[in-house]
mmCIF file of C-alpha atoms in Angstrom:
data_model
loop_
_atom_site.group_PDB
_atom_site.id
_atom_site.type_symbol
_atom_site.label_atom_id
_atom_site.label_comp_id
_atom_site.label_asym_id
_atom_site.label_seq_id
_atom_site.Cartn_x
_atom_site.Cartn_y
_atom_site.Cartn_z
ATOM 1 C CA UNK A 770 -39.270 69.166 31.171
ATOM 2 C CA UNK A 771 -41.269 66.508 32.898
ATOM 3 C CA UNK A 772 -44.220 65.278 31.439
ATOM 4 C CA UNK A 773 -47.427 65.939 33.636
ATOM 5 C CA UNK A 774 -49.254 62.814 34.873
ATOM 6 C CA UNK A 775 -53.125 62.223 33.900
ATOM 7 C CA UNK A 776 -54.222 63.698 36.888
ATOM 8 C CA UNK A 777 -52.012 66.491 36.620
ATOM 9 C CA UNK A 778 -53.547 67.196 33.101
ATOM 10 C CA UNK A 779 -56.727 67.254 34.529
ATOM 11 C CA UNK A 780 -56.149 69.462 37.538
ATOM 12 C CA UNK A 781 -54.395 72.123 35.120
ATOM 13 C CA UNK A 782 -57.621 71.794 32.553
ATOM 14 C CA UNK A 783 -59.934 73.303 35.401
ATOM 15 C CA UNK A 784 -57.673 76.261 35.741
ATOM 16 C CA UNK A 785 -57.775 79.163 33.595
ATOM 17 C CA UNK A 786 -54.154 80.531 33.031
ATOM 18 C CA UNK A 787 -55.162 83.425 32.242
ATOM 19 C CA UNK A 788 -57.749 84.557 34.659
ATOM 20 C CA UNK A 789 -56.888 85.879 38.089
ATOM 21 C CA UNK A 790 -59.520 84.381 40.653
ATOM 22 C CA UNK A 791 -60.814 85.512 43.901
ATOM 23 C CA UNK A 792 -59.673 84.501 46.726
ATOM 24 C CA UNK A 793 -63.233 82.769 47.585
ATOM 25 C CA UNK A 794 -62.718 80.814 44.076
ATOM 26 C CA UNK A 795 -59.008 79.826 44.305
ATOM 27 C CA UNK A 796 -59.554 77.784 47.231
ATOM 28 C CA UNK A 797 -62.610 76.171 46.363
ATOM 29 C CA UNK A 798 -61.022 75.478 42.709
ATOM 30 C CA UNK A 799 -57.498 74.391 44.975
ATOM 31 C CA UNK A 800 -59.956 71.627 46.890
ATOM 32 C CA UNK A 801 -61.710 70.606 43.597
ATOM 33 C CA UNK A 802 -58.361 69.870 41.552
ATOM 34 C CA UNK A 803 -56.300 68.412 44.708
ATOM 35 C CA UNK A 804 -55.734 64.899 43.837
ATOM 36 C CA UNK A 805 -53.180 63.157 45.821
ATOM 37 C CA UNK A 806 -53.182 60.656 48.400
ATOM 38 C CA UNK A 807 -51.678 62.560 51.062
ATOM 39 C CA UNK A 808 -52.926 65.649 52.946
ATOM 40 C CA UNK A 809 -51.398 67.922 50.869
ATOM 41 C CA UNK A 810 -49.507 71.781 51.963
ATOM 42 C CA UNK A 811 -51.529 74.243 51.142
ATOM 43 C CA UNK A 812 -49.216 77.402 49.799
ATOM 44 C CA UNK A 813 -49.208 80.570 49.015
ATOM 45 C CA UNK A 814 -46.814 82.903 47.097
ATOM 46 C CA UNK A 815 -47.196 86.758 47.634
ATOM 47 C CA UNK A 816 -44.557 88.649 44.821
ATOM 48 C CA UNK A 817 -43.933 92.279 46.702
ATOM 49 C CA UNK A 818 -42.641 95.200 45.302
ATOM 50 C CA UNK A 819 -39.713 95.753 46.883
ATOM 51 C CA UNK A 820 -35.946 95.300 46.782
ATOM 52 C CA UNK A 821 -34.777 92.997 49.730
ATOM 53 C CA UNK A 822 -31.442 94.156 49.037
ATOM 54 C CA UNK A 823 -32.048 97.335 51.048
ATOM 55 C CA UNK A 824 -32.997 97.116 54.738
ATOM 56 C CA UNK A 825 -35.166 99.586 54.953
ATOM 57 C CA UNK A 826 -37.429 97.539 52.250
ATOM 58 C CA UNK A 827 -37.297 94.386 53.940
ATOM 59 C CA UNK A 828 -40.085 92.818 55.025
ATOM 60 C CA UNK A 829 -40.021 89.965 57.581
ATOM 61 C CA UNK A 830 -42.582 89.259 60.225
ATOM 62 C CA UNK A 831 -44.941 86.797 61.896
ATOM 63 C CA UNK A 832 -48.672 86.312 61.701
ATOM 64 C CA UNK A 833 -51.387 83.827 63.992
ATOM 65 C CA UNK A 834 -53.176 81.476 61.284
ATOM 66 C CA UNK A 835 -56.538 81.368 62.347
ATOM 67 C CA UNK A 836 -56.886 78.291 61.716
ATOM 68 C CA UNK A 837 -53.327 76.933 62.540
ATOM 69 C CA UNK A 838 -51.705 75.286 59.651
ATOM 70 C CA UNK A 839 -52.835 71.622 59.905
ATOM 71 C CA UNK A 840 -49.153 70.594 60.862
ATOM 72 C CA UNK A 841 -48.174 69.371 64.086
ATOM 73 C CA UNK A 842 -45.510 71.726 64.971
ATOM 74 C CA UNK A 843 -42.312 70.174 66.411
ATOM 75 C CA UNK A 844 -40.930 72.644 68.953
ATOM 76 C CA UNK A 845 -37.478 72.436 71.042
ATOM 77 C CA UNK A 846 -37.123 74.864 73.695
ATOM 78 C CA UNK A 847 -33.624 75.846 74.956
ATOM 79 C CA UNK A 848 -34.064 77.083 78.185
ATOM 80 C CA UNK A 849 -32.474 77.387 81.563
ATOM 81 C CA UNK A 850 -33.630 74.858 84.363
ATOM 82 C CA UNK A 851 -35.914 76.745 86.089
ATOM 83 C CA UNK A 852 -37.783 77.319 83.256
ATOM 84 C CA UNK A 853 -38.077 73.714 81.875
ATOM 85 C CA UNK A 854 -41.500 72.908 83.399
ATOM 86 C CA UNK A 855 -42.753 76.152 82.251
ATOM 87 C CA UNK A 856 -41.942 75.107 78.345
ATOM 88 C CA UNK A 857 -42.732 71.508 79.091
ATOM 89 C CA UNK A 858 -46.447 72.337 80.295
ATOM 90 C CA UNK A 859 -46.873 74.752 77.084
ATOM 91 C CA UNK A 860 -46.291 71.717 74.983
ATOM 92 C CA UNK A 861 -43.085 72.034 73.536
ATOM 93 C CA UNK A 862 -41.734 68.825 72.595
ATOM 94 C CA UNK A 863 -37.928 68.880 73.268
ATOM 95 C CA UNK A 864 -36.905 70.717 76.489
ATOM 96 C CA UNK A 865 -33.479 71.473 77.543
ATOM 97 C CA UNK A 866 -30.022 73.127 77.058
ATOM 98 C CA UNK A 867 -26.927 72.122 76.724
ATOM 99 C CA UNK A 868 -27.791 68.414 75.579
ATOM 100 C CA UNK A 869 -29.654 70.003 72.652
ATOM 101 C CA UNK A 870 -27.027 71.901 72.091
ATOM 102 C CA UNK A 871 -24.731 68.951 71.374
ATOM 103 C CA UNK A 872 -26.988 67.355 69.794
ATOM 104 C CA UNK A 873 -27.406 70.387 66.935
ATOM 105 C CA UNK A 874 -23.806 70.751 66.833
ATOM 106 C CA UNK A 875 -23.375 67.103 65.909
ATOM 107 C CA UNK A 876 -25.983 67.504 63.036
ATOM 108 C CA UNK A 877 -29.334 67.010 64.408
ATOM 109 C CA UNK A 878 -32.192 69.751 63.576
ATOM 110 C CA UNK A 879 -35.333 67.224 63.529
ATOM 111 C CA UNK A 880 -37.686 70.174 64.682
ATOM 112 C CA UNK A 881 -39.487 73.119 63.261
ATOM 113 C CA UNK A 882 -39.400 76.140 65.566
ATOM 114 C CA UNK A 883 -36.599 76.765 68.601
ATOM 115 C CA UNK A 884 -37.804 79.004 70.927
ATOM 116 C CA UNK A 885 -35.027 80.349 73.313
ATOM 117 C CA UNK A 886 -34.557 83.145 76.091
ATOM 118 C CA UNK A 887 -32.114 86.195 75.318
ATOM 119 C CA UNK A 888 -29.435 84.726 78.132
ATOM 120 C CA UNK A 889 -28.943 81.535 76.041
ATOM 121 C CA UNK A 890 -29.019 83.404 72.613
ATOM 122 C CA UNK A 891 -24.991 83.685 73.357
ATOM 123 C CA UNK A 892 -24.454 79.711 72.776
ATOM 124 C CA UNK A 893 -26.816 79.636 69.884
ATOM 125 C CA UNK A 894 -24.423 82.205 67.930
ATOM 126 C CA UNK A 895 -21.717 79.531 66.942
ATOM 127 C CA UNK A 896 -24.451 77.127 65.800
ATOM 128 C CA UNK A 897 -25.859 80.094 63.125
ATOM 129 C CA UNK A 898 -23.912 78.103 60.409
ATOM 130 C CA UNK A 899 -26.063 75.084 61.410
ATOM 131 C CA UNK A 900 -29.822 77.062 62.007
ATOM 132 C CA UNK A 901 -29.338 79.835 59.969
ATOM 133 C CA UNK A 902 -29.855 78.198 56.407
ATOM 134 C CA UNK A 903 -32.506 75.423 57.902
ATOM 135 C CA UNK A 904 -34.725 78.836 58.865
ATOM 136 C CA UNK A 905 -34.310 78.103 62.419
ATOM 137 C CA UNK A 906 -32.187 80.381 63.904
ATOM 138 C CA UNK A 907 -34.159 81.980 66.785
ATOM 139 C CA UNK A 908 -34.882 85.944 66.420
ATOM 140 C CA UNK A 909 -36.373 88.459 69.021
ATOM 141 C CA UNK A 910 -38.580 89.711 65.638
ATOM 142 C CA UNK A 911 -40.488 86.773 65.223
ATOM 143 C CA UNK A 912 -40.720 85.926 69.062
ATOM 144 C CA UNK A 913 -38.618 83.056 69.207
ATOM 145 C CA UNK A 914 -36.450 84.977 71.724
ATOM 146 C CA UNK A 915 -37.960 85.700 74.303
ATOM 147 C CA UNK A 916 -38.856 85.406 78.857
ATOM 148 C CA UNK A 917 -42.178 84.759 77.908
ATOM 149 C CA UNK A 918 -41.337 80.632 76.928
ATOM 150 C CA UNK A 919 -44.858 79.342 77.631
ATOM 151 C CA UNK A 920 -46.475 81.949 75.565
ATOM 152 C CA UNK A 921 -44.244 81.449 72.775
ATOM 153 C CA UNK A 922 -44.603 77.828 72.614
ATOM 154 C CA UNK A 923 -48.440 77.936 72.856
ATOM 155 C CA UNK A 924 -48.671 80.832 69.914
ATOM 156 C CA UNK A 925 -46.626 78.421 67.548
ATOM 157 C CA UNK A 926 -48.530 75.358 68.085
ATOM 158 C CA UNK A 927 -51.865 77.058 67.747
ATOM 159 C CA UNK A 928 -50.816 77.786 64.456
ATOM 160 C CA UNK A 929 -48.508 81.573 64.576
ATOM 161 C CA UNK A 930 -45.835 81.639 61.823
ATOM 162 C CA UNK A 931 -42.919 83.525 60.844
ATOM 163 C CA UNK A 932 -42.041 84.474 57.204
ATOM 164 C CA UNK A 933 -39.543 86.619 54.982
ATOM 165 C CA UNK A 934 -39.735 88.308 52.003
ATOM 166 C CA UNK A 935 -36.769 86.771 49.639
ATOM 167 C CA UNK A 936 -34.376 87.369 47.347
ATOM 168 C CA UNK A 937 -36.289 87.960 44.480
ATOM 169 C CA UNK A 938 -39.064 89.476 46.639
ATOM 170 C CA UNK A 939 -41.298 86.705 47.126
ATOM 171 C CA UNK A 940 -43.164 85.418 49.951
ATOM 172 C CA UNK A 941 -43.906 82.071 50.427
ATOM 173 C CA UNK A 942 -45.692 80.399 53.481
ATOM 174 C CA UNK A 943 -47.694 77.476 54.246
ATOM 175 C CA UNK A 944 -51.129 77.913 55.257
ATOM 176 C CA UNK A 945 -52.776 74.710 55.939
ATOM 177 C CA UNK A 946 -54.025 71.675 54.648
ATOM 178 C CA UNK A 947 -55.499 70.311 51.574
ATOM 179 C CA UNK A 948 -58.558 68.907 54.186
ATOM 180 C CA UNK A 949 -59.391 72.464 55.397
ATOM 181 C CA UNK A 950 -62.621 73.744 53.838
ATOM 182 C CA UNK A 951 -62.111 76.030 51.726
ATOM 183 C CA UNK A 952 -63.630 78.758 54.111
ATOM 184 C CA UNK A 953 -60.677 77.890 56.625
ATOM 185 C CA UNK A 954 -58.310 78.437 53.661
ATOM 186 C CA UNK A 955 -59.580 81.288 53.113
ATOM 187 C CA UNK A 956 -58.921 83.063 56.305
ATOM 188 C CA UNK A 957 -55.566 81.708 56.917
ATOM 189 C CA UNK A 958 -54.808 83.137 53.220
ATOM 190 C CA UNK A 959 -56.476 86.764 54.308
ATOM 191 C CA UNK A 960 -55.009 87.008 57.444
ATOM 192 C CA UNK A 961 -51.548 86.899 56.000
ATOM 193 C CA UNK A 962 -52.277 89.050 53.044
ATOM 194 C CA UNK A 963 -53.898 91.430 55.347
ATOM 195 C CA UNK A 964 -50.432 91.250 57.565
ATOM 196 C CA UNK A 965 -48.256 91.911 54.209
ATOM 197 C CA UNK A 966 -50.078 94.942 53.217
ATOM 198 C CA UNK A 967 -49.894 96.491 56.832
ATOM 199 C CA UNK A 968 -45.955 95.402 56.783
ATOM 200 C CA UNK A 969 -45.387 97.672 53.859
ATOM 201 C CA UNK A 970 -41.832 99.276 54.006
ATOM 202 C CA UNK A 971 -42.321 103.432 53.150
ATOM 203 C CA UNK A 972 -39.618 103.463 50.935
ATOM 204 C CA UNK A 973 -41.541 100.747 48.303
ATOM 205 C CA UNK A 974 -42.609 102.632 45.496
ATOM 206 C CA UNK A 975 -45.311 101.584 42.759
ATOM 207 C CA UNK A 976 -47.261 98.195 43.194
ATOM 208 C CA UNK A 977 -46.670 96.654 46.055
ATOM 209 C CA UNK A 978 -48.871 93.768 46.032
ATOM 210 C CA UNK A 979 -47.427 92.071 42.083
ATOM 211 C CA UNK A 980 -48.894 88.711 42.546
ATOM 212 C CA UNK A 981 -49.993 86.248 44.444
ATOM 213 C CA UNK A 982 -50.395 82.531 43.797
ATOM 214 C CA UNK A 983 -52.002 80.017 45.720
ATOM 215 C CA UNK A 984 -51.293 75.928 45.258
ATOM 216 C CA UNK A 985 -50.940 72.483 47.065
ATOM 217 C CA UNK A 986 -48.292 70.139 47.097
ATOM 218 C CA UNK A 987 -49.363 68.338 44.100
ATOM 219 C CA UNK A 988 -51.121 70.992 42.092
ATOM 220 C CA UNK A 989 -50.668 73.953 39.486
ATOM 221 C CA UNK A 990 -50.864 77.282 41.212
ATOM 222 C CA UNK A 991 -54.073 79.212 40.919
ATOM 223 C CA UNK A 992 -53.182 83.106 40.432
ATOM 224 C CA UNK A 993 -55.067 85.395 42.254
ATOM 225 C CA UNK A 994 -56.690 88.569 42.075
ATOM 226 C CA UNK A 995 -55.060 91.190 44.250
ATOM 227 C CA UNK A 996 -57.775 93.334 44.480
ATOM 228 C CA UNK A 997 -60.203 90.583 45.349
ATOM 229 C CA UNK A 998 -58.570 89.381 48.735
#
């Protein structure tokens, strides 16, 4: 096991192991005990009581960050030509077709959301082995696919996100930076909560909310209280 640096020591000294904060707390404690350099990710980590094995308890959705996550969001659109100046003027920052296309099938995937129209989703399906496992595989669910191009650009740079429960029923999802107060964090971390709980499948049984844990890039993850968020 790797041995914790001083700072690292001293972050995990201010947190309590075995106390389950609010969410009000954890992000004030995250702020106070964040000690890199960098602007760190700030995560969370929502366990769900589900089995992901079975469709009808899978959760996957999307959800508008209040705040946006702090990230500048690199966005290709793959879109026919008459709808190129549409995507262009929405701010995505790759805009084209075919081209791209090459380009992904000869390895490149240097952006973070592809936003496509259901007529092109027919080329995209031999590049699944390529998108699929990176996460960016484009999906009608979380409004990648879609006629609506500007829209969907302008929703993902402002800060909309898509997630999915996973194989051991965990959620995890960036929600912003370690420079957001801590009221920002806050509401980016309740609006997603808030999104799980609606999301729940019928056929979960017992707890559905388990855990939740909230941490940056360089610290220990605070747990939370479920019934305080």
């Amino acid at each position: 096991m790797a041995k914790l640096t001083k700072k690292q020591k001293e972050a995990a000294s201010k947190i309590e192991k075995s106390k389950l904060y609010s969410l009000k707390d954890a992000s004030a404690l995250l702020k106070d005990v964040a000690s890199a350099k960098f602007d760190e990710s700030v995560d969370i980590a929502v366990r769900l009581g589900v089995d992901p094995r079975k469709a009808n308890q899978m959760v996957r959705g999307v959800v508008a960050l209040p705040h946006g996550t702090g990230k500048d969001v690199r966005v290709l659109a793959l879109v026919t030509p008459d709808k190129e100046a549409e995507a262009k003027a929405a701010g995505a920052d790759y805009v084209g077709l075919d081209d791209y296309l090459q380009k992904i099938k000869d390895g490149w995937t240097d952006v973070d959301v592809i936003i496509t129209m259901p007529a092109v989703m027919g080329k995209l399906g031999p590049l699944g082995r390529i998108l699929g496992p990176r996460g960016l595989m484009p999906n009608p669910k979380t409004g990648t696919v879609t006629m609506d191009v500007a829209k969907a650009v302008q929703e993902v740079k402002a800060g909309k996100i898509d997630f999915k429960v996973d194989k051991t029923g965990i959620v995890h999802a960036g929600i912003g930076r370690i420079s957001f107060n801590a009221d920002m964090i806050v509401d980016n971390a309740h609006e997603i909560i808030q999104t799980l709980i609606k999301m729940k499948p019928t056929a979960a049984k017992g707890t559905y909310i388990k855990s939740i844990h909230l941490s940056s890039t360089m610290s220990p993850a605070i747990a939370l209280d479920p019934k305080a968020v």
